[in-house]
Amino acid sequence: MTDERTLCSLEFNKIKEKISEYCVLKSGKLRAESILPHSDFACAKTALEETKEAYELLYDKGIATIEFYDDLGDILERVKKYSTLSMAELLKVARLLKSSRILKTSIDEKGSEYPLISQKSNSIFIDAYLENEIRSKILSEDTMSDNASEKLASLRRQIKRLNEQIREKLASYLHGEQNKYLQESIITKRGDRYVLPVKSEYKGAVGGFVHDQSSTGSTLFIEPTAVLELNNSIRIAQIEEANEIERILAELSSKVGVIADNLIINEEITEYIDMVYAKAVYAYKTKAVMPKLTRNGIVNILDGRHPLIDKTKVVPVSLNFGDEYNYLLISGPNTGGKTVTLKMVGLFALMAASGIFIQAKIGSEMTLFSSVFSDIGDEQSIEENLSTFSSHMKNIIKITENIDENSLVLIDEIGAGTDPEEGGALARAIIEKLIEKHSRGIITTHYSYLKEFAYLCGGIKNASMEFDDKTYAPLYKINIGLPGTSNAIEISETLGLNKELALRAYSYLDSGKLAFENVLKEAEKARKEARDTYEEISKIKAEEAEKLKEIEEERKKLVSEREVLFSKAKSESKRIVSERLEEADAIIEEIKILFDKEELNGGDLIKARTLRNKLENMKYSEDDEGNAVTDLSPLKPSDAIVGAKVYYKPMDSLCDITSVNAKKGECEILIGSIKSKVKISDLYFVSKGEKNKPAPKISLKREPLVAVKTEVNVIGLSADEALIEVERFIDSAIVNNLEKVRIVHGKGLKILSKAIHAYLKRNKFVKEFRFGNYGEGEHGVTIVTLNKK
């Protein structure tokens, strides 16, 4: 168990205070302030998982936090003993019922994937009827609704009617002959009785009961006999009203008493979940993450930030221990961050054991320690008349006597406060004892003796806080494996210490220590140079990787452009073939008409010869097979001129040069209607014979024509399958120069028709489309009109 002294020295209470600020309930705040680290692994693991579930519920599922309700105090204990609650107390109970109901329903709706929070919420008791009954009958802390009961409504109507009758009676005094006996023409009250202010000399003129008189005695407040009975009736009705209100309160209190035990459980659950929610909000606000909790003794913190220091000012620190070595010995200049790092590790251990996320990167690992021990700062005890050294030693003795393999030990400036030689020797003995006990932890020091010891001992590893080797300013970064130098004299010089005094101080340094410090400085310098070189190489590699990425993107772009060119060429070829086929079919049809005649005259023969010549001109020549370039010679940069016709090998296409950039070895070519920048080395001369080749012609030796489909049926296909079939069908219709086609998709749930219509809207070859009319299939078919070429 971690003692209170360690919790205070690590400022764990401040973490709990910050979490409590995010609690909604007063009882939740108290629970947050009483959080303690778990020593049982299962409990600590559960606490972290609860925080994780709460985080996801709040920030992934978007449920609301606990709804506020007042602290009930001893209300539920009293009502269990049949006490009648006041209206204010019953409203508090209603707010508890409402908060419990909202919490349970919100988790039930969104929290099926969150077993720990759901398990808590499943025990919440809900009584929506009683909640609504209280809120409908009690309007405020001192007002009950007229509709709380029929009798109460009747009594209040009666009281209102009696009041009106009294006012009418008294009004006759104000406006009648008796007005002259009144001091003022008003109706007032004394106690709960209506009275008139009568001049004292006319006491006998106005019969009735005297309730009061003015301070001067000139005015008597008289209740006239005419309203005496009415006032009595009001009083009786008011007593009955109070009794009825008391009866209603007792009835509601009795209902609350029946479920009081359940409500006590509700209080406990809501305040607990309020505390867990507050942990989650704290994690979100501080950008904290859930650590991996283990029992293997390993601590591995990635970019950890001390949670009590402004995140914009603290530099993240990464460190690890507990595997190859159990202790880190951190050295380096003062104000370099040694103590902050030590406290951060201690806080993270306490937070993880308490179910609180830590301010580090995902993947950070924390061991659950059964106890955390610390000796930090100047803890001189005035009460016990102990010096700084004595106070430290008393604390360290307690640590060495109570630690085990599951303990985390944090000692700041071990062996300080006494003779350096004796202090160093004592510190080494203490460290050896800590290592023998297989405990884990961090120790900070300025002793060179301990730095040398850490190189020789297997259970501890040197580490240092980095500093600027020119200004000696701390950089708040930790280097594991290399001890640090204190640089006390150098830092003093930067603060203004006289050069002569600095040199004198250097002369007093032990030669062995000076040599060791110089070795450390040179090692640190070499390490920084190596790091800078590594960073420079990494930067170059990143730049080269970016260039390769750009080249790959450019290659993909060229491939895409080539595919576009091939697609356009294919479409153009289809169009030309279609046109030639139509022309040939028309000529053949004319020839058939001529030959169908019984007799041919001279003109028919001439016409037949003319038609035959047209067919001959369209005849395909075997010698013109393809348009491939067979005689190729590379194009030299000096021969690249604007207007030249060349062959572009990557695209297997003939093109024209439109511009030349000799310096870059590039030129711009025109392939069809597309311009593209290419390397001159990819271009070739076109053979001389190429320019004289006749244009390719269409052969009439065709396969028998297949009837062109004007309709496609996609009923029974999925939307994706139907779209593939429709796309093929539309392409075929365009190639065959059809003007109108029909798509049969059925009515159904309109899934196919919606998908097909969406595709038709995007197709530039579709002029218009509509559902079929009556007799055409109506909404089971779509009629498509295509753009003719």
Coordinates of C-alpha atoms in Angstrom, one line a residue, residues 128-442:
A128 CA -41.4 6.7 -13.4
Y129 CA -45.0 6.7 -12.0
L130 CA -43.9 7.9 -8.6
E131 CA -41.5 10.4 -10.2
N132 CA -44.3 11.9 -12.3
E133 CA -46.8 11.8 -9.4
I134 CA -44.5 13.8 -7.1
R135 CA -43.7 16.3 -9.9
S136 CA -47.3 16.7 -10.9
K137 CA -48.7 17.2 -7.3
I138 CA -45.9 19.4 -6.0
L139 CA -45.2 22.5 -8.0
S140 CA -42.4 24.0 -5.9
E141 CA -40.8 23.7 -2.5
D142 CA -43.8 25.3 -0.8
T143 CA -46.6 25.0 -3.3
M144 CA -48.9 22.0 -3.9
S145 CA -51.0 21.7 -7.0
D146 CA -54.8 22.2 -6.8
N147 CA -55.1 18.9 -8.7
A148 CA -53.1 16.9 -6.1
S149 CA -56.5 15.5 -4.9
E150 CA -60.2 16.1 -5.6
K151 CA -60.7 17.2 -1.9
L152 CA -57.9 19.7 -2.1
A153 CA -59.3 21.2 -5.3
S154 CA -62.8 21.4 -3.7
L155 CA -61.4 23.1 -0.5
R156 CA -59.5 25.6 -2.5
R157 CA -62.6 26.4 -4.6
Q158 CA -64.5 26.9 -1.4
I159 CA -61.9 29.2 0.1
K160 CA -61.9 31.2 -3.0
R161 CA -65.6 31.5 -3.0
L162 CA -65.7 32.5 0.7
N163 CA -63.0 35.2 0.1
E164 CA -65.1 36.7 -2.7
Q165 CA -68.2 36.7 -0.5
I166 CA -66.3 38.5 2.3
R167 CA -64.9 41.1 -0.1
E168 CA -68.4 41.7 -1.4
K169 CA -69.7 42.2 2.2
L170 CA -66.9 44.5 3.1
A171 CA -67.2 46.4 -0.1
S172 CA -70.7 47.5 1.0
Y173 CA -69.0 49.3 3.9
L174 CA -66.7 51.1 1.6
H175 CA -69.3 52.4 -0.8
G176 CA -72.4 52.7 1.6
E177 CA -73.4 55.2 4.3
Q178 CA -71.0 53.6 6.8
N179 CA -68.0 54.8 4.7
K180 CA -67.9 57.9 6.9
Y181 CA -66.9 55.8 9.9
L182 CA -63.8 54.5 8.2
Q183 CA -60.3 55.9 8.5
E184 CA -59.5 54.8 4.9
S185 CA -61.6 53.2 2.2
I186 CA -59.7 49.9 2.2
I187 CA -60.0 46.3 3.3
T188 CA -57.1 44.9 5.2
K189 CA -56.1 41.8 7.3
R190 CA -55.1 41.2 10.8
G191 CA -53.7 37.7 11.3
D192 CA -55.8 35.7 8.7
R193 CA -59.0 37.7 9.3
Y194 CA -60.5 40.4 7.0
V195 CA -61.0 43.8 8.9
L196 CA -61.9 47.4 8.3
P197 CA -59.9 50.5 9.6
V198 CA -62.6 52.3 11.7
K199 CA -62.1 55.7 13.4
S200 CA -61.9 55.0 17.1
E201 CA -64.8 57.5 17.9
Y202 CA -67.2 55.4 15.8
K203 CA -66.4 52.2 17.5
G204 CA -70.0 51.6 18.4
A205 CA -71.3 52.5 15.0
V206 CA -69.7 49.5 13.4
G207 CA -70.5 46.3 15.2
G208 CA -68.0 43.6 15.3
F209 CA -64.8 42.2 16.8
V210 CA -61.8 44.5 17.4
H211 CA -58.6 42.7 16.4
D212 CA -56.0 45.6 16.6
Q213 CA -55.6 49.3 16.8
S214 CA -53.0 51.8 15.4
S215 CA -50.1 53.0 17.3
T216 CA -51.8 56.4 17.9
G217 CA -55.0 54.7 18.9
S218 CA -57.0 56.7 16.4
T219 CA -57.8 53.7 14.3
L220 CA -59.4 50.4 15.3
F221 CA -59.2 47.3 13.0
I222 CA -62.7 45.7 13.3
E223 CA -64.0 42.5 11.9
P224 CA -67.7 43.4 11.2
T225 CA -70.3 40.9 12.5
A226 CA -71.6 40.4 9.0
V227 CA -68.4 38.7 7.9
L228 CA -67.5 37.0 11.2
E229 CA -69.0 33.7 10.2
L230 CA -67.6 33.8 6.7
N231 CA -64.1 34.4 8.2
N232 CA -64.7 31.4 10.5
S233 CA -65.7 29.3 7.5
I234 CA -62.5 30.3 5.7
R235 CA -60.4 29.4 8.7
I236 CA -62.1 26.0 9.0
A237 CA -61.5 25.4 5.2
Q238 CA -57.9 26.4 5.5
I239 CA -57.3 23.9 8.4
E240 CA -58.9 21.2 6.3
E241 CA -56.7 22.3 3.3
A242 CA -53.6 22.0 5.5
N243 CA -54.7 18.6 6.7
E244 CA -55.3 17.4 3.2
I245 CA -51.9 18.6 2.1
E246 CA -50.3 16.8 5.1
R247 CA -52.3 13.7 4.1
I248 CA -51.0 13.9 0.5
L249 CA -47.4 14.4 1.7
A250 CA -47.7 11.5 4.1
E251 CA -49.1 9.3 1.2
L252 CA -46.2 10.3 -1.1
S253 CA -43.7 9.8 1.7
S254 CA -45.1 6.3 2.4
K255 CA -44.5 5.4 -1.3
V256 CA -41.0 6.7 -1.1
G257 CA -40.4 4.8 2.1
V258 CA -41.3 1.5 0.3
I259 CA -38.5 2.0 -2.3
A260 CA -36.1 3.9 0.0
D261 CA -33.5 1.0 0.0
N262 CA -33.6 1.0 -3.8
L263 CA -33.1 4.7 -3.9
I264 CA -30.1 4.4 -1.6
I265 CA -28.6 2.0 -4.1
N266 CA -29.4 4.5 -6.9
E267 CA -27.5 7.1 -5.0
E268 CA -24.4 4.9 -4.7
I269 CA -24.5 3.9 -8.4
T270 CA -25.1 7.4 -9.8
E271 CA -22.4 8.9 -7.8
Y272 CA -20.0 6.1 -8.7
I273 CA -20.8 6.4 -12.5
D274 CA -20.5 10.2 -12.1
M275 CA -17.0 9.7 -10.8
V276 CA -16.1 7.3 -13.7
Y277 CA -17.6 9.7 -16.2
A278 CA -15.4 12.5 -14.6
K279 CA -12.3 10.3 -15.2
A280 CA -13.3 10.0 -18.9
V281 CA -13.8 13.7 -19.2
Y282 CA -10.5 14.4 -17.6
A283 CA -8.8 12.0 -20.1
Y284 CA -10.5 13.8 -23.0
K285 CA -9.6 17.2 -21.8
T286 CA -6.0 16.3 -21.2
K287 CA -5.6 14.1 -24.3
A288 CA -4.7 11.1 -22.0
V289 CA -4.6 7.5 -23.1
M290 CA -5.3 4.2 -21.5
P291 CA -2.0 2.5 -20.6
K292 CA -1.4 -1.2 -21.0
L293 CA -1.5 -2.5 -17.5
T294 CA 0.8 -5.4 -16.7
R295 CA 2.3 -7.4 -13.8
N296 CA 5.7 -8.0 -15.4
G297 CA 7.5 -5.1 -13.8
I298 CA 8.1 -3.2 -17.1
V299 CA 7.5 0.5 -17.4
N300 CA 7.6 1.9 -20.9
I301 CA 6.4 5.5 -21.3
L302 CA 6.1 7.0 -24.8
D303 CA 6.2 10.8 -25.0
G304 CA 4.9 11.2 -21.4
R305 CA 3.9 14.6 -20.1
H306 CA 3.6 15.6 -16.5
P307 CA -0.1 16.0 -16.0
L308 CA 0.1 19.0 -13.7
I309 CA 2.3 21.1 -16.1
D310 CA 0.9 23.1 -18.9
K311 CA 1.0 20.8 -22.0
T312 CA 2.2 23.7 -24.1
K313 CA 5.3 24.2 -21.9
V314 CA 6.3 20.6 -21.1
V315 CA 8.5 18.6 -23.4
P316 CA 7.4 14.9 -23.8
V317 CA 9.7 12.3 -22.3
S318 CA 10.1 8.7 -23.3
L319 CA 11.8 6.2 -21.0
N320 CA 11.7 2.5 -20.0
F321 CA 13.0 0.2 -17.3
G322 CA 12.1 -3.0 -15.5
D323 CA 13.2 -5.4 -18.3
E324 CA 17.0 -5.5 -18.9
Y325 CA 17.6 -3.2 -15.9
N326 CA 15.3 -2.4 -13.0
Y327 CA 16.6 1.1 -12.2
L328 CA 17.4 4.3 -14.1
L329 CA 20.1 6.6 -12.6
I330 CA 19.3 10.0 -14.1
S331 CA 22.0 12.7 -13.9
G332 CA 22.5 16.1 -15.5
P333 CA 22.3 19.8 -14.7
N334 CA 19.8 21.3 -12.2
T335 CA 16.5 22.5 -13.6
G336 CA 17.0 20.0 -16.5
G337 CA 13.8 18.0 -15.7
K338 CA 15.2 15.2 -13.5
T339 CA 12.7 15.7 -10.7
V340 CA 9.8 16.3 -13.0
T341 CA 10.5 13.1 -14.9
L342 CA 10.8 11.2 -11.6
K343 CA 7.5 12.6 -10.4
M344 CA 5.8 11.9 -13.7
V345 CA 6.7 8.2 -13.5
G346 CA 5.4 8.0 -9.9
L347 CA 2.1 9.8 -10.8
F348 CA 1.6 7.5 -13.9
A349 CA 1.9 4.5 -11.6
L350 CA -0.6 5.8 -9.2
M351 CA -3.0 6.9 -11.9
A352 CA -2.9 3.6 -13.8
A353 CA -3.6 1.8 -10.5
S354 CA -6.6 4.1 -9.9
G355 CA -8.2 3.7 -13.3
I356 CA -7.0 7.1 -14.6
F357 CA -5.6 7.5 -18.1
I358 CA -2.1 8.9 -18.4
Q359 CA -0.8 11.7 -20.6
A360 CA 1.3 9.8 -23.0
K361 CA 1.1 8.1 -26.4
I362 CA -0.9 5.0 -27.1
G363 CA 1.2 1.9 -26.5
S364 CA 2.7 3.1 -23.2
E365 CA 3.0 0.3 -20.6
M366 CA 2.7 0.5 -16.8
T367 CA 3.2 -2.2 -14.3
L368 CA 0.8 -2.4 -11.3
F369 CA 3.0 -1.9 -8.3
S370 CA 1.7 -3.0 -4.9
S371 CA 3.3 0.0 -3.3
V372 CA 5.1 3.2 -4.4
F373 CA 7.8 4.8 -2.2
S374 CA 9.3 8.2 -2.8
D375 CA 11.9 10.5 -1.3
I376 CA 11.7 13.8 -3.0
G377 CA 12.9 17.4 -2.2
D378 CA 13.8 19.1 1.0
E379 CA 11.8 17.3 3.8
Q380 CA 13.6 18.7 6.9
S381 CA 11.4 18.0 9.9
I382 CA 11.3 20.9 12.3
E383 CA 8.9 19.1 14.6
E384 CA 11.2 16.2 15.1
N385 CA 14.3 18.4 15.0
L386 CA 15.8 16.5 12.0
S387 CA 18.2 17.9 9.4
T388 CA 17.6 17.5 5.7
F389 CA 20.0 14.6 5.6
S390 CA 18.5 13.0 8.7
S391 CA 15.0 13.4 7.3
H392 CA 16.0 11.8 4.0
M393 CA 17.8 8.9 5.7
K394 CA 14.9 8.2 8.0
N395 CA 12.7 7.9 4.9
I396 CA 15.1 5.8 2.9
I397 CA 15.6 3.4 5.9
K398 CA 11.8 2.9 5.9
I399 CA 11.9 2.3 2.1
T400 CA 14.7 -0.3 2.3
E401 CA 12.9 -2.2 5.1
N402 CA 9.5 -2.3 3.3
I403 CA 10.1 -2.8 -0.4
D404 CA 9.7 -6.0 -2.4
E405 CA 9.8 -7.0 -6.1
N406 CA 6.4 -5.3 -6.6
S407 CA 7.6 -1.9 -5.3
L408 CA 8.3 1.3 -7.2
V409 CA 11.1 3.4 -5.6
L410 CA 11.7 7.1 -6.5
I411 CA 14.6 8.9 -4.8
D412 CA 15.6 12.4 -5.7
E413 CA 19.3 13.4 -5.1
I414 CA 20.2 10.3 -3.2
G415 CA 22.9 10.8 -0.6
A416 CA 22.7 14.6 -0.7
G417 CA 23.0 16.8 2.3
T418 CA 26.3 15.3 3.7
D419 CA 29.9 14.8 2.8
P420 CA 30.1 13.9 -0.9
E421 CA 32.5 11.0 -0.4
E422 CA 30.5 9.5 2.4
G423 CA 27.2 10.4 0.7
G424 CA 28.3 8.7 -2.5
A425 CA 29.4 5.5 -0.7
L426 CA 26.1 5.4 1.3
A427 CA 24.1 6.0 -1.9
R428 CA 25.8 3.1 -3.6
A429 CA 25.1 0.8 -0.7
I430 CA 21.5 1.8 -0.7
I431 CA 21.2 1.3 -4.5
E432 CA 22.7 -2.2 -4.2
K433 CA 20.1 -3.0 -1.5
L434 CA 17.3 -1.8 -3.7
I435 CA 18.5 -3.9 -6.6
E436 CA 18.9 -7.0 -4.4
K437 CA 15.3 -6.7 -3.4
H438 CA 14.3 -6.8 -7.2
S439 CA 12.4 -3.5 -6.8
R440 CA 12.2 -1.0 -9.6
G441 CA 12.5 2.7 -9.8
I442 CA 14.3 5.9 -10.7

